[in-house]
Protein backbone atom coordinates (compact mmCIF):
# COMPACT_ATOMS: atom_id res chain seq x y z
CA UNK A 1 0.00 0.00 0.00
CA UNK A 2 1.04 3.58 -0.58
CA UNK A 3 2.83 5.32 2.28
CA UNK A 4 3.03 9.02 3.09
CA UNK A 5 6.71 9.35 2.14
CA UNK A 6 7.32 11.04 -1.20
CA UNK A 7 8.86 8.82 -3.89
CA UNK A 8 12.40 9.72 -4.94
CA UNK A 9 13.22 9.65 -8.64
CA UNK A 10 16.86 9.19 -9.58
CA UNK A 11 16.97 10.39 -13.17
CA UNK A 12 18.71 12.43 -15.83
CA UNK A 13 17.06 15.47 -17.37
CA UNK A 14 17.31 14.36 -21.00
CA UNK A 15 16.78 10.63 -20.47
CA UNK A 16 13.64 9.47 -22.27
CA UNK A 17 13.20 6.68 -19.71
CA UNK A 18 13.25 9.20 -16.85
CA UNK A 19 10.75 11.32 -18.78
CA UNK A 20 8.35 8.40 -18.91
CA UNK A 21 8.28 8.24 -15.13
CA UNK A 22 8.08 12.03 -14.70
CA UNK A 23 5.08 12.10 -17.07
CA UNK A 24 3.38 9.30 -15.12
CA UNK A 25 3.91 11.16 -11.81
CA UNK A 26 2.52 14.34 -13.40
CA UNK A 27 -0.57 12.65 -14.85
CA UNK A 28 -1.31 11.09 -11.47
CA UNK A 29 -0.60 14.36 -9.64
CA UNK A 30 2.00 12.68 -7.40
CA UNK A 31 4.60 14.80 -5.60
CA UNK A 32 8.10 13.37 -5.62
CA UNK A 33 11.70 14.34 -4.96
CA UNK A 34 14.40 14.14 -7.59
CA UNK A 35 18.05 13.17 -7.36
CA UNK A 36 19.99 13.99 -10.54
CA UNK A 37 22.24 11.28 -11.94
CA UNK A 38 24.41 12.85 -14.61
CA UNK A 39 25.14 10.21 -17.26
CA UNK A 40 28.05 12.23 -18.70
CA UNK A 41 29.68 14.01 -15.75
CA UNK A 42 32.52 12.35 -13.79
CA UNK A 43 32.63 9.54 -16.36
CA UNK A 44 28.96 8.74 -15.66
CA UNK A 45 27.42 8.98 -12.20
CA UNK A 46 25.27 5.92 -12.98
CA UNK A 47 28.46 3.84 -12.70
CA UNK A 48 29.28 4.71 -9.08
CA UNK A 49 29.16 2.00 -6.45
CA UNK A 50 26.45 3.90 -4.58
CA UNK A 51 24.17 4.14 -7.63
CA UNK A 52 24.89 0.55 -8.70
CA UNK A 53 23.49 -0.55 -5.35
CA UNK A 54 20.25 1.25 -6.26
CA UNK A 55 20.13 -0.05 -9.81
CA UNK A 56 22.55 -2.85 -10.72
CA UNK A 57 21.81 -2.16 -14.42
CA UNK A 58 23.55 1.24 -13.96
CA UNK A 59 20.73 3.01 -15.76
CA UNK A 60 18.22 5.70 -14.90
CA UNK A 61 15.52 5.82 -13.76
CA UNK A 62 15.50 4.27 -10.32
CA UNK A 63 12.64 5.13 -8.02
CA UNK A 64 12.57 4.73 -4.26
CA UNK A 65 8.94 4.16 -3.41
CA UNK A 66 7.02 2.51 -0.59
CA UNK A 67 10.15 1.11 1.05
CA UNK A 68 11.54 -0.48 -2.09
CA UNK A 69 13.61 0.58 -5.09
CA UNK A 70 12.25 -0.02 -8.57
CA UNK A 71 13.96 0.40 -11.90
CA UNK A 72 12.70 -0.17 -15.46
CA UNK A 73 10.44 2.71 -16.37
CA UNK A 74 7.53 0.56 -17.55
CA UNK A 75 7.49 -1.47 -14.32
CA UNK A 76 7.59 1.77 -12.33
CA UNK A 77 4.70 3.25 -14.30
CA UNK A 78 2.63 0.12 -13.86
CA UNK A 79 3.32 0.08 -10.11
CA UNK A 80 2.30 3.72 -9.79
CA UNK A 81 -0.87 2.98 -11.73
CA UNK A 82 -1.76 0.00 -9.57
CA UNK A 83 -1.09 1.65 -6.21
CA UNK A 84 -2.09 5.29 -6.64
CA UNK A 85 -5.59 6.68 -7.05
CA UNK A 86 -6.56 9.04 -9.82
CA UNK A 87 -6.78 8.69 -13.56
CA UNK A 88 -5.59 5.35 -14.84
CA UNK A 89 -2.48 5.36 -17.01
CA UNK A 90 -3.25 2.15 -18.88
CA UNK A 91 -6.62 1.64 -20.62
CA UNK A 92 -9.32 -0.36 -18.87
CA UNK A 93 -10.03 -2.34 -22.03
CA UNK A 94 -7.71 -5.41 -22.11
CA UNK A 95 -7.15 -5.18 -25.87
CA UNK A 96 -6.19 -1.51 -25.71
CA UNK A 97 -4.05 -2.19 -22.64
CA UNK A 98 -2.21 -4.92 -24.56
CA UNK A 99 -1.71 -2.51 -27.45
CA UNK A 100 -0.17 0.06 -25.10
CA UNK A 101 2.18 -2.60 -23.73
CA UNK A 102 3.02 -3.83 -27.24
CA UNK A 103 3.97 -0.35 -28.41
CA UNK A 104 5.84 0.41 -25.18
CA UNK A 105 7.83 -2.80 -25.58
CA UNK A 106 8.70 -2.07 -29.20
CA UNK A 107 10.10 1.28 -28.05
CA UNK A 108 11.65 0.26 -24.72
CA UNK A 109 13.06 -3.12 -25.78
CA UNK A 110 13.38 -2.82 -29.55
CA UNK A 111 14.28 0.77 -30.38
CA UNK A 112 15.73 2.57 -27.35
CA UNK A 113 18.46 0.28 -25.97
CA UNK A 114 20.87 0.64 -28.89
CA UNK A 115 21.18 4.39 -28.55
CA UNK A 116 22.44 4.06 -24.99
CA UNK A 117 25.79 5.51 -24.06
CA UNK A 118 27.11 2.16 -22.90
CA UNK A 119 26.32 0.65 -26.32
CA UNK A 120 27.77 3.55 -28.32
CA UNK A 121 30.89 3.60 -26.14
CA UNK A 122 31.37 -0.13 -26.67
CA UNK A 123 30.90 -0.20 -30.45
CA UNK A 124 32.65 3.15 -31.00
CA UNK A 125 31.11 6.32 -32.40
CA UNK A 126 32.33 5.44 -35.92
CA UNK A 127 29.92 2.48 -35.85
CA UNK A 128 26.88 4.49 -34.77
CA UNK A 129 25.34 3.71 -38.17
CA UNK A 130 25.20 0.08 -37.09
CA UNK A 131 22.92 1.07 -34.19
CA UNK A 132 20.97 3.46 -36.41
CA UNK A 133 20.13 0.60 -38.76
CA UNK A 134 18.32 -1.29 -36.00
CA UNK A 135 16.69 1.83 -34.57
CA UNK A 136 15.30 2.62 -38.04
CA UNK A 137 14.09 -0.96 -38.31
CA UNK A 138 12.18 -0.52 -35.04
CA UNK A 139 10.57 2.72 -36.18
CA UNK A 140 9.57 1.12 -39.48
CA UNK A 141 7.85 -1.67 -37.53
CA UNK A 142 6.11 0.87 -35.32
CA UNK A 143 4.47 2.72 -38.23
CA UNK A 144 2.01 -0.01 -39.35
CA UNK A 145 1.24 -0.82 -35.71
CA UNK A 146 0.31 2.80 -35.02
CA UNK A 147 -1.82 2.94 -38.17
CA UNK A 148 -3.99 0.29 -36.50
CA UNK A 149 -4.04 1.69 -32.96
CA UNK A 150 -3.64 5.46 -33.07
CA UNK A 151 -6.17 8.17 -32.59
CA UNK A 152 -4.95 11.46 -31.23
CA UNK A 153 -2.36 9.43 -29.27
CA UNK A 154 -0.61 6.12 -30.00
CA UNK A 155 -3.65 4.21 -28.72
CA UNK A 156 -6.93 6.04 -29.03
CA UNK A 157 -7.78 9.61 -28.15
CA UNK A 158 -7.15 9.74 -24.42
CA UNK A 159 -3.95 9.57 -22.44
CA UNK A 160 -5.76 8.59 -19.29
CA UNK A 161 -9.13 7.16 -18.47
CA UNK A 162 -11.29 7.48 -15.37
CA UNK A 163 -11.31 4.79 -12.70
N1 LIG B 1 14.57 -0.40 -19.98
C1 LIG B 1 15.08 0.63 -19.13
C2 LIG B 1 16.15 1.40 -19.88
C3 LIG B 1 16.84 2.44 -19.04
C4 LIG B 1 17.88 3.19 -19.85
O1 LIG B 1 18.29 2.77 -20.93
N2 LIG B 1 18.31 4.34 -19.33
C5 LIG B 1 19.31 5.11 -20.02
C6 LIG B 1 18.89 6.56 -20.14
S1 LIG B 1 17.37 6.75 -21.05
C7 LIG B 1 20.61 5.07 -19.21
O2 LIG B 1 20.55 5.17 -18.00
N3 LIG B 1 21.75 4.90 -19.86
C8 LIG B 1 22.99 4.83 -19.18
C9 LIG B 1 24.15 4.58 -20.10
O3 LIG B 1 23.94 4.51 -21.31
O4 LIG B 1 25.26 4.45 -19.57
C10 LIG B 1 13.92 1.53 -18.67
O5 LIG B 1 12.91 1.59 -19.37
O6 LIG B 1 14.01 2.14 -17.59
PDB file of C-alpha atoms and ligand atoms in Angstrom:
ATOM      1  CA  UNK A   1       0.000   0.000   0.000  1.00  0.00           C
ATOM      2  CA  UNK A   2       1.043   3.582  -0.585  1.00  0.00           C
ATOM      3  CA  UNK A   3       2.832   5.320   2.281  1.00  0.00           C
ATOM      4  CA  UNK A   4       3.028   9.020   3.090  1.00  0.00           C
ATOM      5  CA  UNK A   5       6.707   9.351   2.142  1.00  0.00           C
ATOM      6  CA  UNK A   6       7.321  11.041  -1.196  1.00  0.00           C
ATOM      7  CA  UNK A   7       8.857   8.824  -3.894  1.00  0.00           C
ATOM      8  CA  UNK A   8      12.400   9.718  -4.939  1.00  0.00           C
ATOM      9  CA  UNK A   9      13.217   9.653  -8.642  1.00  0.00           C
ATOM     10  CA  UNK A  10      16.855   9.190  -9.584  1.00  0.00           C
ATOM     11  CA  UNK A  11      16.969  10.394 -13.173  1.00  0.00           C
ATOM     12  CA  UNK A  12      18.713  12.429 -15.827  1.00  0.00           C
ATOM     13  CA  UNK A  13      17.060  15.474 -17.371  1.00  0.00           C
ATOM     14  CA  UNK A  14      17.315  14.357 -20.999  1.00  0.00           C
ATOM     15  CA  UNK A  15      16.784  10.633 -20.472  1.00  0.00           C
ATOM     16  CA  UNK A  16      13.641   9.469 -22.268  1.00  0.00           C
ATOM     17  CA  UNK A  17      13.203   6.676 -19.708  1.00  0.00           C
ATOM     18  CA  UNK A  18      13.251   9.197 -16.850  1.00  0.00           C
ATOM     19  CA  UNK A  19      10.754  11.324 -18.784  1.00  0.00           C
ATOM     20  CA  UNK A  20       8.350   8.398 -18.913  1.00  0.00           C
ATOM     21  CA  UNK A  21       8.278   8.241 -15.129  1.00  0.00           C
ATOM     22  CA  UNK A  22       8.077  12.031 -14.701  1.00  0.00           C
ATOM     23  CA  UNK A  23       5.085  12.100 -17.074  1.00  0.00           C
ATOM     24  CA  UNK A  24       3.379   9.302 -15.116  1.00  0.00           C
ATOM     25  CA  UNK A  25       3.906  11.158 -11.814  1.00  0.00           C
ATOM     26  CA  UNK A  26       2.519  14.339 -13.402  1.00  0.00           C
ATOM     27  CA  UNK A  27      -0.571  12.648 -14.853  1.00  0.00           C
ATOM     28  CA  UNK A  28      -1.313  11.090 -11.469  1.00  0.00           C
ATOM     29  CA  UNK A  29      -0.595  14.357  -9.636  1.00  0.00           C
ATOM     30  CA  UNK A  30       2.000  12.677  -7.402  1.00  0.00           C
ATOM     31  CA  UNK A  31       4.599  14.796  -5.596  1.00  0.00           C
ATOM     32  CA  UNK A  32       8.101  13.369  -5.620  1.00  0.00           C
ATOM     33  CA  UNK A  33      11.698  14.342  -4.957  1.00  0.00           C
ATOM     34  CA  UNK A  34      14.403  14.144  -7.588  1.00  0.00           C
ATOM     35  CA  UNK A  35      18.047  13.175  -7.361  1.00  0.00           C
ATOM     36  CA  UNK A  36      19.986  13.990 -10.536  1.00  0.00           C
ATOM     37  CA  UNK A  37      22.242  11.283 -11.941  1.00  0.00           C
ATOM     38  CA  UNK A  38      24.412  12.855 -14.612  1.00  0.00           C
ATOM     39  CA  UNK A  39      25.145  10.214 -17.257  1.00  0.00           C
ATOM     40  CA  UNK A  40      28.049  12.232 -18.700  1.00  0.00           C
ATOM     41  CA  UNK A  41      29.684  14.007 -15.745  1.00  0.00           C
ATOM     42  CA  UNK A  42      32.520  12.354 -13.790  1.00  0.00           C
ATOM     43  CA  UNK A  43      32.633   9.541 -16.356  1.00  0.00           C
ATOM     44  CA  UNK A  44      28.959   8.742 -15.664  1.00  0.00           C
ATOM     45  CA  UNK A  45      27.422   8.985 -12.203  1.00  0.00           C
ATOM     46  CA  UNK A  46      25.274   5.916 -12.980  1.00  0.00           C
ATOM     47  CA  UNK A  47      28.455   3.843 -12.702  1.00  0.00           C
ATOM     48  CA  UNK A  48      29.278   4.715  -9.078  1.00  0.00           C
ATOM     49  CA  UNK A  49      29.158   2.003  -6.454  1.00  0.00           C
ATOM     50  CA  UNK A  50      26.453   3.902  -4.583  1.00  0.00           C
ATOM     51  CA  UNK A  51      24.168   4.136  -7.630  1.00  0.00           C
ATOM     52  CA  UNK A  52      24.891   0.550  -8.698  1.00  0.00           C
ATOM     53  CA  UNK A  53      23.488  -0.553  -5.346  1.00  0.00           C
ATOM     54  CA  UNK A  54      20.254   1.249  -6.257  1.00  0.00           C
ATOM     55  CA  UNK A  55      20.128  -0.053  -9.814  1.00  0.00           C
ATOM     56  CA  UNK A  56      22.545  -2.851 -10.719  1.00  0.00           C
ATOM     57  CA  UNK A  57      21.811  -2.164 -14.425  1.00  0.00           C
ATOM     58  CA  UNK A  58      23.546   1.235 -13.958  1.00  0.00           C
ATOM     59  CA  UNK A  59      20.729   3.009 -15.756  1.00  0.00           C
ATOM     60  CA  UNK A  60      18.220   5.703 -14.902  1.00  0.00           C
ATOM     61  CA  UNK A  61      15.525   5.822 -13.764  1.00  0.00           C
ATOM     62  CA  UNK A  62      15.498   4.269 -10.322  1.00  0.00           C
ATOM     63  CA  UNK A  63      12.644   5.126  -8.016  1.00  0.00           C
ATOM     64  CA  UNK A  64      12.575   4.732  -4.256  1.00  0.00           C
ATOM     65  CA  UNK A  65       8.944   4.159  -3.412  1.00  0.00           C
ATOM     66  CA  UNK A  66       7.015   2.509  -0.586  1.00  0.00           C
ATOM     67  CA  UNK A  67      10.148   1.115   1.051  1.00  0.00           C
ATOM     68  CA  UNK A  68      11.540  -0.479  -2.094  1.00  0.00           C
ATOM     69  CA  UNK A  69      13.606   0.579  -5.088  1.00  0.00           C
ATOM     70  CA  UNK A  70      12.251  -0.020  -8.566  1.00  0.00           C
ATOM     71  CA  UNK A  71      13.961   0.398 -11.900  1.00  0.00           C
ATOM     72  CA  UNK A  72      12.702  -0.170 -15.459  1.00  0.00           C
ATOM     73  CA  UNK A  73      10.438   2.714 -16.367  1.00  0.00           C
ATOM     74  CA  UNK A  74       7.529   0.564 -17.545  1.00  0.00           C
ATOM     75  CA  UNK A  75       7.494  -1.473 -14.324  1.00  0.00           C
ATOM     76  CA  UNK A  76       7.589   1.769 -12.327  1.00  0.00           C
ATOM     77  CA  UNK A  77       4.703   3.254 -14.301  1.00  0.00           C
ATOM     78  CA  UNK A  78       2.635   0.122 -13.863  1.00  0.00           C
ATOM     79  CA  UNK A  79       3.320   0.077 -10.107  1.00  0.00           C
ATOM     80  CA  UNK A  80       2.297   3.722  -9.795  1.00  0.00           C
ATOM     81  CA  UNK A  81      -0.874   2.978 -11.734  1.00  0.00           C
ATOM     82  CA  UNK A  82      -1.762  -0.003  -9.575  1.00  0.00           C
ATOM     83  CA  UNK A  83      -1.094   1.646  -6.213  1.00  0.00           C
ATOM     84  CA  UNK A  84      -2.093   5.292  -6.642  1.00  0.00           C
ATOM     85  CA  UNK A  85      -5.588   6.679  -7.052  1.00  0.00           C
ATOM     86  CA  UNK A  86      -6.559   9.043  -9.819  1.00  0.00           C
ATOM     87  CA  UNK A  87      -6.777   8.689 -13.564  1.00  0.00           C
ATOM     88  CA  UNK A  88      -5.591   5.348 -14.837  1.00  0.00           C
ATOM     89  CA  UNK A  89      -2.484   5.357 -17.008  1.00  0.00           C
ATOM     90  CA  UNK A  90      -3.247   2.147 -18.879  1.00  0.00           C
ATOM     91  CA  UNK A  91      -6.615   1.644 -20.624  1.00  0.00           C
ATOM     92  CA  UNK A  92      -9.322  -0.359 -18.867  1.00  0.00           C
ATOM     93  CA  UNK A  93     -10.033  -2.336 -22.030  1.00  0.00           C
ATOM     94  CA  UNK A  94      -7.709  -5.406 -22.112  1.00  0.00           C
ATOM     95  CA  UNK A  95      -7.155  -5.178 -25.868  1.00  0.00           C
ATOM     96  CA  UNK A  96      -6.185  -1.513 -25.707  1.00  0.00           C
ATOM     97  CA  UNK A  97      -4.048  -2.194 -22.637  1.00  0.00           C
ATOM     98  CA  UNK A  98      -2.211  -4.917 -24.556  1.00  0.00           C
ATOM     99  CA  UNK A  99      -1.707  -2.506 -27.454  1.00  0.00           C
ATOM    100  CA  UNK A 100      -0.173   0.063 -25.098  1.00  0.00           C
ATOM    101  CA  UNK A 101       2.182  -2.603 -23.734  1.00  0.00           C
ATOM    102  CA  UNK A 102       3.017  -3.831 -27.238  1.00  0.00           C
ATOM    103  CA  UNK A 103       3.972  -0.351 -28.413  1.00  0.00           C
ATOM    104  CA  UNK A 104       5.837   0.410 -25.178  1.00  0.00           C
ATOM    105  CA  UNK A 105       7.828  -2.800 -25.579  1.00  0.00           C
ATOM    106  CA  UNK A 106       8.701  -2.071 -29.196  1.00  0.00           C
ATOM    107  CA  UNK A 107      10.097   1.279 -28.054  1.00  0.00           C
ATOM    108  CA  UNK A 108      11.653   0.264 -24.718  1.00  0.00           C
ATOM    109  CA  UNK A 109      13.058  -3.119 -25.781  1.00  0.00           C
ATOM    110  CA  UNK A 110      13.381  -2.819 -29.547  1.00  0.00           C
ATOM    111  CA  UNK A 111      14.282   0.769 -30.377  1.00  0.00           C
ATOM    112  CA  UNK A 112      15.726   2.570 -27.352  1.00  0.00           C
ATOM    113  CA  UNK A 113      18.463   0.278 -25.971  1.00  0.00           C
ATOM    114  CA  UNK A 114      20.872   0.636 -28.891  1.00  0.00           C
ATOM    115  CA  UNK A 115      21.181   4.390 -28.553  1.00  0.00           C
ATOM    116  CA  UNK A 116      22.441   4.063 -24.986  1.00  0.00           C
ATOM    117  CA  UNK A 117      25.792   5.507 -24.060  1.00  0.00           C
ATOM    118  CA  UNK A 118      27.111   2.156 -22.901  1.00  0.00           C
ATOM    119  CA  UNK A 119      26.317   0.654 -26.318  1.00  0.00           C
ATOM    120  CA  UNK A 120      27.769   3.550 -28.318  1.00  0.00           C
ATOM    121  CA  UNK A 121      30.887   3.601 -26.141  1.00  0.00           C
ATOM    122  CA  UNK A 122      31.368  -0.129 -26.667  1.00  0.00           C
ATOM    123  CA  UNK A 123      30.900  -0.197 -30.449  1.00  0.00           C
ATOM    124  CA  UNK A 124      32.655   3.154 -31.000  1.00  0.00           C
ATOM    125  CA  UNK A 125      31.111   6.319 -32.398  1.00  0.00           C
ATOM    126  CA  UNK A 126      32.326   5.436 -35.922  1.00  0.00           C
ATOM    127  CA  UNK A 127      29.917   2.483 -35.852  1.00  0.00           C
ATOM    128  CA  UNK A 128      26.884   4.489 -34.773  1.00  0.00           C
ATOM    129  CA  UNK A 129      25.339   3.705 -38.166  1.00  0.00           C
ATOM    130  CA  UNK A 130      25.196   0.076 -37.088  1.00  0.00           C
ATOM    131  CA  UNK A 131      22.916   1.066 -34.189  1.00  0.00           C
ATOM    132  CA  UNK A 132      20.966   3.461 -36.412  1.00  0.00           C
ATOM    133  CA  UNK A 133      20.129   0.601 -38.763  1.00  0.00           C
ATOM    134  CA  UNK A 134      18.318  -1.289 -35.998  1.00  0.00           C
ATOM    135  CA  UNK A 135      16.692   1.830 -34.569  1.00  0.00           C
ATOM    136  CA  UNK A 136      15.297   2.620 -38.043  1.00  0.00           C
ATOM    137  CA  UNK A 137      14.094  -0.960 -38.312  1.00  0.00           C
ATOM    138  CA  UNK A 138      12.179  -0.519 -35.043  1.00  0.00           C
ATOM    139  CA  UNK A 139      10.573   2.721 -36.178  1.00  0.00           C
ATOM    140  CA  UNK A 140       9.574   1.118 -39.478  1.00  0.00           C
ATOM    141  CA  UNK A 141       7.849  -1.668 -37.530  1.00  0.00           C
ATOM    142  CA  UNK A 142       6.114   0.871 -35.325  1.00  0.00           C
ATOM    143  CA  UNK A 143       4.469   2.723 -38.234  1.00  0.00           C
ATOM    144  CA  UNK A 144       2.009  -0.011 -39.351  1.00  0.00           C
ATOM    145  CA  UNK A 145       1.237  -0.815 -35.714  1.00  0.00           C
ATOM    146  CA  UNK A 146       0.312   2.804 -35.022  1.00  0.00           C
ATOM    147  CA  UNK A 147      -1.824   2.939 -38.167  1.00  0.00           C
ATOM    148  CA  UNK A 148      -3.990   0.289 -36.497  1.00  0.00           C
ATOM    149  CA  UNK A 149      -4.043   1.692 -32.961  1.00  0.00           C
ATOM    150  CA  UNK A 150      -3.642   5.459 -33.065  1.00  0.00           C
ATOM    151  CA  UNK A 151      -6.171   8.171 -32.591  1.00  0.00           C
ATOM    152  CA  UNK A 152      -4.951  11.464 -31.228  1.00  0.00           C
ATOM    153  CA  UNK A 153      -2.357   9.433 -29.272  1.00  0.00           C
ATOM    154  CA  UNK A 154      -0.610   6.123 -29.996  1.00  0.00           C
ATOM    155  CA  UNK A 155      -3.651   4.213 -28.720  1.00  0.00           C
ATOM    156  CA  UNK A 156      -6.934   6.042 -29.033  1.00  0.00           C
ATOM    157  CA  UNK A 157      -7.779   9.614 -28.153  1.00  0.00           C
ATOM    158  CA  UNK A 158      -7.148   9.745 -24.416  1.00  0.00           C
ATOM    159  CA  UNK A 159      -3.950   9.568 -22.441  1.00  0.00           C
ATOM    160  CA  UNK A 160      -5.758   8.588 -19.293  1.00  0.00           C
ATOM    161  CA  UNK A 161      -9.128   7.157 -18.467  1.00  0.00           C
ATOM    162  CA  UNK A 162     -11.291   7.480 -15.375  1.00  0.00           C
ATOM    163  CA  UNK A 163     -11.312   4.788 -12.701  1.00  0.00           C
TER     164      UNK A 163
HETATM  165  N1  LIG B   1      14.574  -0.404 -19.984  1.00  0.00           N
HETATM  166  C1  LIG B   1      15.078   0.626 -19.129  1.00  0.00           C
HETATM  167  C2  LIG B   1      16.151   1.396 -19.882  1.00  0.00           C
HETATM  168  C3  LIG B   1      16.839   2.436 -19.035  1.00  0.00           C
HETATM  169  C4  LIG B   1      17.882   3.192 -19.852  1.00  0.00           C
HETATM  170  O1  LIG B   1      18.287   2.766 -20.933  1.00  0.00           O
HETATM  171  N2  LIG B   1      18.308   4.339 -19.333  1.00  0.00           N
HETATM  172  C5  LIG B   1      19.315   5.114 -20.017  1.00  0.00           C
HETATM  173  C6  LIG B   1      18.886   6.562 -20.140  1.00  0.00           C
HETATM  174  S1  LIG B   1      17.373   6.751 -21.053  1.00  0.00           S
HETATM  175  C7  LIG B   1      20.609   5.068 -19.206  1.00  0.00           C
HETATM  176  O2  LIG B   1      20.549   5.168 -18.000  1.00  0.00           O
HETATM  177  N3  LIG B   1      21.755   4.904 -19.862  1.00  0.00           N
HETATM  178  C8  LIG B   1      22.995   4.835 -19.183  1.00  0.00           C
HETATM  179  C9  LIG B   1      24.153   4.581 -20.098  1.00  0.00           C
HETATM  180  O3  LIG B   1      23.941   4.509 -21.309  1.00  0.00           O
HETATM  181  O4  LIG B   1      25.263   4.454 -19.574  1.00  0.00           O
HETATM  182  C10 LIG B   1      13.923   1.535 -18.670  1.00  0.00           C
HETATM  183  O5  LIG B   1      12.908   1.589 -19.371  1.00  0.00           O
HETATM  184  O6  LIG B   1      14.013   2.136 -17.595  1.00  0.00           O
END
